[in-house]
Amino acid sequence: MESLPATWPRNAWYVACTPDEIADKPLGRQVCGERMVLFRGEEGAVRALEDFCPHRGAPLSLGFVRDGRLVCGYHGLTMGCDGRTASMPGQRVSAFPAIRTYPVIERHGFIWVWPGDADKADASALHPLPWAESPDWTYGGGLFHIKCDYRLMIDNLMDLTHETYVHASSIGQKEIDEAPVNTEVSHDEIITSRYMEDITAPPFWAMAMREAGLAEDSLVDRWQVCRFSLPSHVMIEVGVALAGQGGKNAPAAVKASSVVVDFITPETETSHWYFWGMARNFKIQDEALTEKIRQGQGAIFSEDLQMLEQQQANLDRHKDRRLLKLNIDAGGVRSRMMIHRAVAAEAAAEVTEAVA
């Protein structure tokens, strides 16, 4: 197997795609340096195989599914869901070596893969998503392919100071700069938080207040609580409440709140798949509102995409430049430290297993 750069944990669940992406045909996707093909096999179960036909090396993702098996689009070699060759017109292929299979789970509206050691795959290790398991919440989101190191996106999400500048017309406001940021560290989570009191809601949140039946010109208390967890997920609790009503803990009748969902899946050292969305617990039956929020989020995150790709290009041009750190960077720095420890632990375990 190709040697992978030690910049991400491999023994973990990553979002590979959404169900709609494999509704009609196989999907080729690179996850943590591993090129794989995802498709629906027998009885509609999702499968993930190495994207490599053992006959001539063509990508199996360019083929099609027939009777729950994957047919290579080059010469018609049929692959079973177990990674073994099943048949080929006019040929004997049963002795062909098997290709790699990847553990896969379909849950919470996403398809997750485990790119590391299949023997260590543990379904109970899948990231808990309370909002996805509750009928009181709804979700809408999208996907971007971003040409930058996935850790730059984590930095971006764990420090929302940039909203004042990158997203000035939607969610940004000067009070974000002025509010102190607090960083907390636990054994499995990094948390950064900001609380703003008695302020005017920015355009996006004014819209959310209006949709929640609140006066959009009312003064509000606003909060941002960013939670990083391995391997690369960031959940952000955000919202506004009528000023003086308890902020984040205010009764539901006087606030508009949601969870910004960020699943960041490394592709290469300088690119990643960004699955973004918003889960909310108000007007959950309003599909038009879900789409309105999704479009608004898409426009906001497009601004991040442009900034991050240009940042990566600049870093590539100036590889020896030392970057400065401020107190607002603590969440991103701590998140990177957690990633580094996980990668180091995997490497140490592999050495121990090799000499055992």
XYZ file of C-alpha atoms in Angstrom:
356
model
C 0.000 0.000 0.000
C 1.182 3.525 -0.765
C 2.831 5.280 2.160
C 0.599 8.041 3.489
C 1.636 11.368 4.976
C 1.134 11.432 8.730
C -1.191 14.438 8.795
C -4.470 12.715 9.687
C -5.654 9.818 11.842
C -6.491 6.831 9.646
C -8.283 4.640 12.160
C -11.426 6.755 12.355
C -14.765 7.303 10.655
C -14.885 10.027 7.993
C -17.843 11.181 5.925
C -17.152 9.908 2.409
C -20.330 11.026 0.672
C -24.073 11.463 0.984
C -26.568 8.807 -0.189
C -27.702 10.848 -3.186
C -24.162 10.763 -4.603
C -24.393 6.995 -5.173
C -28.070 6.795 -6.083
C -27.498 6.086 -9.772
C -23.886 5.012 -10.246
C -20.640 4.262 -8.408
C -18.716 7.155 -6.920
C -14.952 7.509 -6.930
C -13.581 9.460 -3.986
C -10.206 9.880 -2.346
C -10.310 9.826 1.463
C -7.144 10.282 3.528
C -5.052 9.474 0.465
C -7.008 6.290 -0.286
C -8.734 6.090 -3.675
C -11.966 4.169 -3.223
C -15.207 3.490 -5.034
C -18.529 3.595 -3.196
C -21.676 1.929 -4.463
C -24.799 0.067 -3.397
C -24.266 -3.673 -3.474
C -26.555 -6.562 -2.683
C -29.814 -5.593 -0.956
C -28.873 -1.941 -1.319
C -26.115 -2.004 1.293
C -23.340 0.543 0.771
C -19.928 -0.902 -0.070
C -16.490 0.636 -0.468
C -13.692 -0.967 -2.476
C -10.287 0.084 -3.669
C -10.853 2.025 -6.908
C -8.621 -0.295 -8.930
C -9.594 -3.035 -11.328
C -7.200 -5.998 -10.852
C -7.282 -6.694 -14.595
C -5.702 -3.565 -16.093
C -5.847 -1.050 -13.267
C -8.769 1.010 -14.566
C -10.808 2.948 -11.984
C -13.801 0.829 -11.034
C -15.717 4.053 -10.361
C -15.999 4.449 -14.156
C -18.073 1.264 -14.313
C -21.602 0.425 -13.219
C -23.552 -1.756 -10.800
C -25.387 -4.859 -11.998
C -27.209 -7.249 -9.669
C -25.434 -5.810 -6.652
C -21.954 -6.224 -8.132
C -19.548 -3.695 -9.556
C -18.748 -4.067 -13.267
C -15.558 -2.472 -14.602
C -16.325 -0.036 -17.394
C -13.179 -1.001 -19.341
C -13.441 -4.744 -20.074
C -16.451 -5.893 -18.056
C -14.715 -7.585 -15.125
C -17.287 -8.035 -12.360
C -16.242 -7.493 -8.741
C -17.999 -8.877 -5.701
C -18.676 -6.760 -2.635
C -15.941 -8.697 -0.828
C -13.286 -7.324 -3.196
C -12.898 -10.598 -5.081
C -13.355 -11.068 -8.820
C -16.668 -12.700 -9.659
C -16.725 -13.088 -13.424
C -15.715 -11.721 -16.821
C -17.158 -12.536 -20.247
C -15.244 -15.453 -21.805
C -12.500 -15.417 -19.145
C -11.471 -17.279 -16.012
C -10.771 -14.721 -13.316
C -11.470 -16.516 -10.051
C -7.761 -16.678 -9.215
C -7.259 -12.923 -9.463
C -6.045 -11.379 -6.198
C -8.651 -9.562 -4.138
C -8.593 -5.804 -3.858
C -8.952 -3.887 -0.631
C -12.327 -3.325 1.002
C -13.117 -0.540 3.461
C -15.505 -0.646 6.420
C -18.503 1.546 5.715
C -21.573 2.706 7.650
C -24.668 4.546 6.441
C -26.106 6.609 9.271
C -27.561 10.062 10.025
C -27.902 10.882 6.319
C -24.198 10.329 5.600
C -21.982 7.487 4.400
C -18.916 7.003 6.581
C -15.743 5.075 5.762
C -12.820 3.838 7.835
C -9.656 4.311 5.718
C -7.289 2.665 8.217
C -6.926 -0.861 9.598
C -10.226 -2.624 8.884
C -9.751 -4.936 11.869
C -9.893 -1.920 14.158
C -13.105 -0.472 12.729
C -15.641 0.025 15.512
C -19.168 1.195 14.748
C -19.565 2.434 18.330
C -16.760 4.933 17.672
C -18.924 6.823 15.173
C -19.312 10.467 16.167
C -22.516 10.994 18.210
C -24.986 13.400 16.623
C -27.857 14.072 19.045
C -29.632 16.398 16.603
C -29.641 13.700 13.905
C -31.289 11.207 16.265
C -34.070 13.546 17.403
C -37.376 14.137 15.580
C -37.349 17.683 16.960
C -34.555 18.769 14.600
C -34.159 19.114 10.843
C -31.042 19.427 8.694
C -29.997 20.852 5.348
C -26.523 21.140 3.881
C -24.125 20.699 0.993
C -20.623 19.718 -0.103
C -17.575 21.658 -1.278
C -14.268 20.367 -2.591
C -11.632 22.751 -1.247
C -8.014 22.882 -2.359
C -6.323 23.390 0.980
C -4.986 21.396 3.913
C -7.997 20.211 5.928
C -6.429 21.659 9.081
C -6.753 25.168 7.654
C -10.509 24.635 7.633
C -10.384 23.499 11.251
C -8.433 26.655 12.111
C -11.090 28.688 10.310
C -13.977 27.111 12.211
C -12.379 27.164 15.646
C -11.738 30.924 15.426
C -14.755 32.847 14.163
C -13.044 36.248 14.343
C -12.846 36.099 10.550
C -16.632 36.454 10.284
C -16.342 40.204 10.833
C -14.240 40.493 7.676
C -14.932 37.535 5.379
C -18.689 37.478 6.044
C -19.370 41.150 6.685
C -22.660 41.141 4.761
C -24.260 38.125 6.443
C -23.074 36.912 9.862
C -20.161 39.222 10.628
C -20.229 42.157 13.032
C -17.666 44.144 15.013
C -18.913 42.756 18.326
C -17.314 39.403 17.442
C -13.898 41.083 17.497
C -14.683 42.832 20.756
C -15.987 39.793 22.661
C -13.355 37.752 24.523
C -12.841 34.184 23.326
C -12.540 31.335 25.812
C -10.832 28.008 25.053
C -11.448 24.788 26.981
C -9.706 21.429 26.590
C -11.021 18.006 27.560
C -9.765 14.518 26.750
C -11.902 14.280 23.607
C -12.961 17.813 22.691
C -11.643 21.336 22.172
C -14.166 24.111 22.798
C -13.944 27.791 21.931
C -16.769 30.122 22.877
C -17.868 33.739 22.541
C -20.874 35.462 24.098
C -22.130 38.877 23.011
C -24.815 40.813 24.876
C -27.275 43.546 23.953
C -26.304 43.837 20.292
C -28.038 44.166 16.938
C -28.482 40.910 15.038
C -26.513 40.691 11.746
C -28.524 40.063 8.535
C -28.549 36.254 8.668
C -29.712 36.163 12.273
C -32.245 38.936 11.712
C -33.781 36.653 9.080
C -33.720 33.709 11.506
C -35.467 35.801 14.179
C -38.150 36.832 11.717
C -38.713 33.196 10.744
C -38.911 32.257 14.429
C -41.641 34.846 14.962
C -39.463 37.416 16.729
C -38.966 41.094 15.942
C -35.834 41.208 13.822
C -34.875 44.703 14.992
C -34.802 43.699 18.676
C -31.551 43.798 20.598
C -30.200 40.317 21.183
C -27.666 38.243 23.058
C -25.584 36.126 20.672
C -23.426 33.059 21.216
C -20.903 30.930 19.331
C -19.661 27.668 20.846
C -17.287 25.717 18.587
C -16.566 22.065 19.414
C -13.756 20.145 17.698
C -13.543 16.366 18.010
C -11.469 13.740 16.271
C -10.814 12.956 13.574
C -11.877 16.296 12.028
C -15.397 17.311 13.017
C -16.512 20.748 14.188
C -20.003 21.328 15.583
C -20.838 24.980 16.292
C -23.730 25.962 18.558
C -24.909 29.367 17.376
C -27.888 31.588 17.940
C -29.483 34.772 19.193
C -32.040 35.415 21.935
C -33.927 38.523 22.914
C -31.569 40.517 25.116
C -31.712 39.784 28.810
C -33.683 36.538 28.472
C -30.844 34.128 29.286
C -28.866 34.041 26.061
C -27.991 30.470 25.054
C -30.152 29.157 27.907
C -33.156 31.341 27.073
C -36.560 29.709 26.522
C -37.151 28.479 22.980
C -39.929 31.031 22.478
C -37.500 33.975 22.599
C -34.556 32.683 20.592
C -33.422 31.345 17.220
C -30.610 28.823 17.469
C -28.997 26.021 15.514
C -25.957 23.801 15.145
C -23.589 24.489 12.264
C -22.404 21.058 11.118
C -18.901 20.683 9.684
C -17.481 17.324 8.582
C -14.021 17.844 7.121
C -12.638 14.851 5.218
C -8.995 14.984 4.063
C -8.400 14.061 0.435
C -4.701 14.872 0.009
C -2.230 16.990 1.962
C -3.595 20.071 0.230
C -7.260 19.289 -0.468
C -10.339 18.096 1.395
C -14.056 17.403 1.146
C -16.147 19.779 3.233
C -19.618 18.543 4.205
C -21.426 21.543 5.671
C -24.917 22.184 6.916
C -27.174 23.482 9.643
C -29.405 21.594 12.057
C -32.217 23.602 13.656
C -35.085 22.969 16.046
C -37.541 25.683 14.990
C -40.019 25.504 12.084
C -38.667 22.068 11.277
C -41.493 21.255 8.845
C -40.778 24.327 6.706
C -38.852 22.906 3.749
C -38.710 26.303 2.052
C -36.907 27.704 5.098
C -34.494 24.780 5.087
C -33.632 25.544 1.466
C -33.365 29.282 2.157
C -30.904 28.637 4.986
C -28.990 26.119 2.876
C -28.554 28.640 0.080
C -27.513 31.320 2.541
C -24.966 29.005 4.130
C -23.656 28.000 0.731
C -22.991 31.636 -0.142
C -21.280 32.228 3.210
C -19.060 29.161 2.961
C -18.147 30.025 -0.621
C -16.431 33.087 0.812
C -14.413 30.815 3.114
C -13.491 28.598 0.161
C -11.946 31.482 -1.755
C -9.976 32.680 1.269
C -8.700 29.220 2.256
C -7.576 28.233 -1.234
C -5.662 31.475 -1.610
C -4.182 30.979 1.862
C -2.961 27.516 0.842
C -1.442 28.914 -2.348
C 0.377 31.555 -0.322
C 1.670 28.978 2.162
C 2.906 26.834 -0.740
C 4.831 29.811 -2.111
C 6.379 30.638 1.255
C 7.061 27.282 2.875
C 9.788 28.639 5.166
C 7.839 31.591 6.545
C 7.023 31.377 10.248
C 3.400 32.188 11.049
C 2.448 34.256 14.081
C 0.026 33.063 16.753
C -2.444 35.071 18.827
C -4.774 34.146 21.674
C -7.625 33.788 19.173
C -5.690 30.893 17.566
C -5.804 28.739 20.705
C -8.741 26.599 19.531
C -7.110 25.746 16.219
C -3.716 25.142 17.811
C -5.198 22.835 20.443
C -7.177 20.976 17.780
C -4.006 20.397 15.760
C -2.285 19.119 18.888
C -5.089 16.615 19.418
C -4.772 15.458 15.797
C -0.980 15.156 16.141
C -1.307 13.035 19.269
C -3.780 10.717 17.543
C -1.472 10.309 14.530
C 1.522 9.675 16.793
C -0.415 7.079 18.798
C -1.342 5.219 15.604
C 2.278 5.248 14.445
C 3.480 3.934 17.809
C 0.874 1.171 17.770
C 1.954 0.110 14.285
C 5.571 -0.158 15.416
C 4.551 -2.211 18.443
C 2.452 -4.556 16.294
C 5.272 -4.928 13.759
C 7.793 -6.122 16.361
C 5.348 -8.258 18.343
